[in-house]
mmCIF file of C-alpha atoms in Angstrom:
data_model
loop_
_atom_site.group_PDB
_atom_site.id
_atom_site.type_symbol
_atom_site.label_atom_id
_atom_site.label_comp_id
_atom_site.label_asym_id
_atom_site.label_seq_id
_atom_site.Cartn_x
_atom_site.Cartn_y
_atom_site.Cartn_z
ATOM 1 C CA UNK A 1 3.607 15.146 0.101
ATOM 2 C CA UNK A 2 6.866 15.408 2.604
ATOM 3 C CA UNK A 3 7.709 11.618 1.295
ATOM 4 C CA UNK A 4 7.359 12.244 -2.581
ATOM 5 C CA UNK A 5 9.824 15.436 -2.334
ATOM 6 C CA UNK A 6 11.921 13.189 0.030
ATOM 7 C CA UNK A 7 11.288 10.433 -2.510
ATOM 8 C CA UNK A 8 12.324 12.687 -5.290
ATOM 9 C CA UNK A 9 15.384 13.853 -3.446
ATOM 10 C CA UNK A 10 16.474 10.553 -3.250
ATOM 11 C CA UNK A 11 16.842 9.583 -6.709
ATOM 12 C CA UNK A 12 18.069 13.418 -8.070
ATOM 13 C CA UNK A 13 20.929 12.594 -5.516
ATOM 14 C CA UNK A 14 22.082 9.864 -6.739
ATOM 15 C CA UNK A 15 21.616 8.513 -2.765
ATOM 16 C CA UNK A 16 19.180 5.361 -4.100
ATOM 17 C CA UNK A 17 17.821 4.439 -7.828
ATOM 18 C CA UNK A 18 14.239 4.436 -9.028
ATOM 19 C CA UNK A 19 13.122 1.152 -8.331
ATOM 20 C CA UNK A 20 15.385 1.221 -4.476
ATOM 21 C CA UNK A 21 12.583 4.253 -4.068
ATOM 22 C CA UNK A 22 9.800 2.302 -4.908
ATOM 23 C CA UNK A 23 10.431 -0.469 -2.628
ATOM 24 C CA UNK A 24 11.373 2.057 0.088
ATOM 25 C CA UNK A 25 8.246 4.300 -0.580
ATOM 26 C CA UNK A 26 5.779 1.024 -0.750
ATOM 27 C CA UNK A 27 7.828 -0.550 3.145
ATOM 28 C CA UNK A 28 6.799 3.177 4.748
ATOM 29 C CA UNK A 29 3.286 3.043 3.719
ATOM 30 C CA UNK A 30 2.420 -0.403 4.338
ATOM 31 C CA UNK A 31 4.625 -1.215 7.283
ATOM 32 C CA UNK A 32 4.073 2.093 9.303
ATOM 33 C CA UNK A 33 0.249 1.519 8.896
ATOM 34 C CA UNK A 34 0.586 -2.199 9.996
ATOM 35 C CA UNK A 35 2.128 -1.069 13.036
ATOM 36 C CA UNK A 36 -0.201 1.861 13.651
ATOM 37 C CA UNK A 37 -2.737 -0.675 13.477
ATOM 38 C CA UNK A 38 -1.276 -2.823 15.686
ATOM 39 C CA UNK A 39 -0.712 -0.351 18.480
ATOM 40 C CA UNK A 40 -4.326 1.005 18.090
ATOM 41 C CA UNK A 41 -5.045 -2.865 19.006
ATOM 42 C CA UNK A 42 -3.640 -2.735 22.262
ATOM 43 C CA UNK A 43 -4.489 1.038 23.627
ATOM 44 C CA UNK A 44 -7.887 -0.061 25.311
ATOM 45 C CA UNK A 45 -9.547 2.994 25.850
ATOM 46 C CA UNK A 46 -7.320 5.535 25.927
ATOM 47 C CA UNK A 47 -9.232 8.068 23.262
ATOM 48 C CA UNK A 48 -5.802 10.118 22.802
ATOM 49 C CA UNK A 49 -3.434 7.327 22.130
ATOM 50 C CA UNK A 50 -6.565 5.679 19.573
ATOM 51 C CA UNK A 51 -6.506 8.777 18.044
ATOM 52 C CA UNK A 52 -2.713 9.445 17.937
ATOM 53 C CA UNK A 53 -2.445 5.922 16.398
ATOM 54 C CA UNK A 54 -4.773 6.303 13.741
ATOM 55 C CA UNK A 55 -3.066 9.307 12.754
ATOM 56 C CA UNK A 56 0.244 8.029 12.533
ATOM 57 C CA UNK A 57 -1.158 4.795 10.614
ATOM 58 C CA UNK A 58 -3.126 7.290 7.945
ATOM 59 C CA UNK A 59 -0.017 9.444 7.599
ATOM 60 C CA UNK A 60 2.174 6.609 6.882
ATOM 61 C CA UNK A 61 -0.145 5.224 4.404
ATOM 62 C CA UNK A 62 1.287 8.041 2.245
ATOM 63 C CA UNK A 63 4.134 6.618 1.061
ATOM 64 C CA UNK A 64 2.794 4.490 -1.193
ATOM 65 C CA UNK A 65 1.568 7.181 -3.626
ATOM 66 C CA UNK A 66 5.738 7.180 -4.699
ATOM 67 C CA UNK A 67 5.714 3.055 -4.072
ATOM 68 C CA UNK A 68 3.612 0.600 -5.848
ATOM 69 C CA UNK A 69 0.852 3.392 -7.157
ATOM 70 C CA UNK A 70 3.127 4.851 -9.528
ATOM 71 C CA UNK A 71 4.523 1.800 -10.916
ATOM 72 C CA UNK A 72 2.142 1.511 -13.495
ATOM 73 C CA UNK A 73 3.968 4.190 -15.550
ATOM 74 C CA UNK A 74 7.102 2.409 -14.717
ATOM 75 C CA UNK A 75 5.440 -0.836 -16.595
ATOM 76 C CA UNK A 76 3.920 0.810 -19.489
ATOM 77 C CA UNK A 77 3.339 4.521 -19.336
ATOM 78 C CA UNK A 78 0.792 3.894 -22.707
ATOM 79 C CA UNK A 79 -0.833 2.006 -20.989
ATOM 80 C CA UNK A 80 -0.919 2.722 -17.115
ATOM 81 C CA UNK A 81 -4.552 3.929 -17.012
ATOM 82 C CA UNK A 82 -5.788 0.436 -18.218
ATOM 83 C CA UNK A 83 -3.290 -1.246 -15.992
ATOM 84 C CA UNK A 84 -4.413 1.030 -12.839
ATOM 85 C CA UNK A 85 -8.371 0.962 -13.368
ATOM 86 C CA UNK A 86 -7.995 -2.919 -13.713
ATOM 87 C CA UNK A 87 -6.125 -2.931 -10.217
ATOM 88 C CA UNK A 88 -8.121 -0.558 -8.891
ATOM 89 C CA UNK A 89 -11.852 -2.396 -9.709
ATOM 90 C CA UNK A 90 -10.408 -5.476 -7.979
ATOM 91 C CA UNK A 91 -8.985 -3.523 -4.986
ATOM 92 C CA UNK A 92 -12.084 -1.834 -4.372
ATOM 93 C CA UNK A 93 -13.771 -4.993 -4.230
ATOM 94 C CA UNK A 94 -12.617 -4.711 -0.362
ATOM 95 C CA UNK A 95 -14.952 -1.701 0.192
ATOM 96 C CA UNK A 96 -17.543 -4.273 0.872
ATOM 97 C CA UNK A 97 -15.740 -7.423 1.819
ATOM 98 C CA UNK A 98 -14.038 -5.622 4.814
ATOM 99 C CA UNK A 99 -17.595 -4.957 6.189
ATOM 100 C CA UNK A 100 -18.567 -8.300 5.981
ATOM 101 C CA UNK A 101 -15.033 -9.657 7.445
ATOM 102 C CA UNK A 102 -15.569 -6.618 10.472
ATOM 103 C CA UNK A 103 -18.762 -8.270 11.665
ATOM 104 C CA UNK A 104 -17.845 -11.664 11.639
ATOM 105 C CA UNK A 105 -15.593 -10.458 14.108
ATOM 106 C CA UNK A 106 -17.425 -8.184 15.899
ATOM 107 C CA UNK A 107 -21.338 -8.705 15.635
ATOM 108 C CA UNK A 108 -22.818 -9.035 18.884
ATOM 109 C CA UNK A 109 -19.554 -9.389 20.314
ATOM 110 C CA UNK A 110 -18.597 -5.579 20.887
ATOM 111 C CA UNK A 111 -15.419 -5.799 23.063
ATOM 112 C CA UNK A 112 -12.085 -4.383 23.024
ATOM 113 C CA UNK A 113 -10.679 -8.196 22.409
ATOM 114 C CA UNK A 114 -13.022 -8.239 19.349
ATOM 115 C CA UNK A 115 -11.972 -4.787 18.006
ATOM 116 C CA UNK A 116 -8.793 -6.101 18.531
ATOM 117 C CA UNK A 117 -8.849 -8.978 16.571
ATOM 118 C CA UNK A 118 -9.682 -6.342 13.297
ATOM 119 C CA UNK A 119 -7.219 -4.490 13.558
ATOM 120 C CA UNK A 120 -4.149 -6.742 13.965
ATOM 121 C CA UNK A 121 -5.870 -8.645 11.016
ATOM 122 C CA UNK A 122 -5.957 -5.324 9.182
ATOM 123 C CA UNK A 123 -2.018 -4.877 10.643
ATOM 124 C CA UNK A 124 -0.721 -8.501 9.122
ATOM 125 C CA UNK A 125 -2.752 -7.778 5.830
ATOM 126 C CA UNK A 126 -0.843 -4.640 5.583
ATOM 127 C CA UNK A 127 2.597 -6.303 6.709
ATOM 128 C CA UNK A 128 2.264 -9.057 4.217
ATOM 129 C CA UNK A 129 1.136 -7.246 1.614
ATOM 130 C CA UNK A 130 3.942 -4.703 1.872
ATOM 131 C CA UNK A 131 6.791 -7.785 2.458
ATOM 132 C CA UNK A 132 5.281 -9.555 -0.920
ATOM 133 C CA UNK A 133 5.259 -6.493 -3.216
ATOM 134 C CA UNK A 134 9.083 -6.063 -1.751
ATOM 135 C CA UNK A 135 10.095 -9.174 -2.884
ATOM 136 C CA UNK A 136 8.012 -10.007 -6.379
ATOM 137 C CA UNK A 137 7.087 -6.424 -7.397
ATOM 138 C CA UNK A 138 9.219 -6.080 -10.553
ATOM 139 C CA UNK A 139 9.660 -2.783 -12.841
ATOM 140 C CA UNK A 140 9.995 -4.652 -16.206
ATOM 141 C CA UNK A 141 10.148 -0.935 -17.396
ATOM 142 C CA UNK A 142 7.879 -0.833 -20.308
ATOM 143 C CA UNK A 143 7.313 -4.412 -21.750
ATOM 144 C CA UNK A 144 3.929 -3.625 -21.855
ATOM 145 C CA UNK A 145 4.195 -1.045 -24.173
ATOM 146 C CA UNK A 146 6.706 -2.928 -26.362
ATOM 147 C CA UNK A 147 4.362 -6.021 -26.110
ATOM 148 C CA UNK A 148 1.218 -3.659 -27.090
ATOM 149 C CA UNK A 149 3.703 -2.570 -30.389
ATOM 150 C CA UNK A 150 4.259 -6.085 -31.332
ATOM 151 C CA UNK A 151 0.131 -7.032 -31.696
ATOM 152 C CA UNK A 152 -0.227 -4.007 -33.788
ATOM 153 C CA UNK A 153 2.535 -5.408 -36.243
ATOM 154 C CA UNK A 154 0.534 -8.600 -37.083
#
């Protein structure tokens, strides 16, 4: 919640425009994560510091509820719910591909190297997800709903 007020502050202050937000909102929580995740990799077995990390890389990960989650209003507030459910059911399909990914890595092989190897996979998926929604994500700002409009006409 701390980043959406900040979020918010931004934009009512003039300081940096809607879409500036998004972007800036969507970089915190996928590049703080990625690098949470990537110092968890290399802690060993320090409990404190494994937990301090994860922390830091879950707290982070809030940001993008004012990034790339509430973009689908930005495209087409009628139709944002459609847009977000669709997103959603293929996003989720990672709840059980991740297992599957996790073991290759780490069935009967349980080391720190192979715990290692997950999460600075997990840390690049996060950093290059988070640098290609900065550069292509786009806030067309309601063609959806104007191209929604135009199939009810004919």
């Amino acid at each position: 919640m701390p980043w959406g007020w900040f979020a918010d502050y931004l934009v009512r202050s003039g300081t940096l425009n809607q879409p500036s937000v998004r972007k800036l909102s969507n970089n915190v929580g996928m590049i703080g994560p990625s690098l949470g995740l990537l110092c968890l990799a290399f802690v060993g077995c320090d409990d404190q510091l494994t937990v301090v990390f994860l922390c830091l890389a879950s707290a982070f990960r809030g940001g993008h509820y004012s990034g790339y989650l509430v973009t689908y209003g930005d495209l087409s507030p009628n139709y944002a719910g459609t847009i977000a459910g669709i997103v959603w059911a293929i996003g989720n399909s990672m709840g059980f591909i991740a297992p599957m990914i996790v073991a290759a890595f780490v069935d009967g092989n349980q080391t720190i190297v192979a715990w290692r190897n997950v999460y600075v996979l997990g840390s690049v998926m996060f950093l290059i997800v988070g640098i290609v929604w900065t550069i292509f994500g786009s806030f067309l700002g309601h063609y959806l709903t104007m191209f929604g409009s135009c199939l009810r006409r004919l």
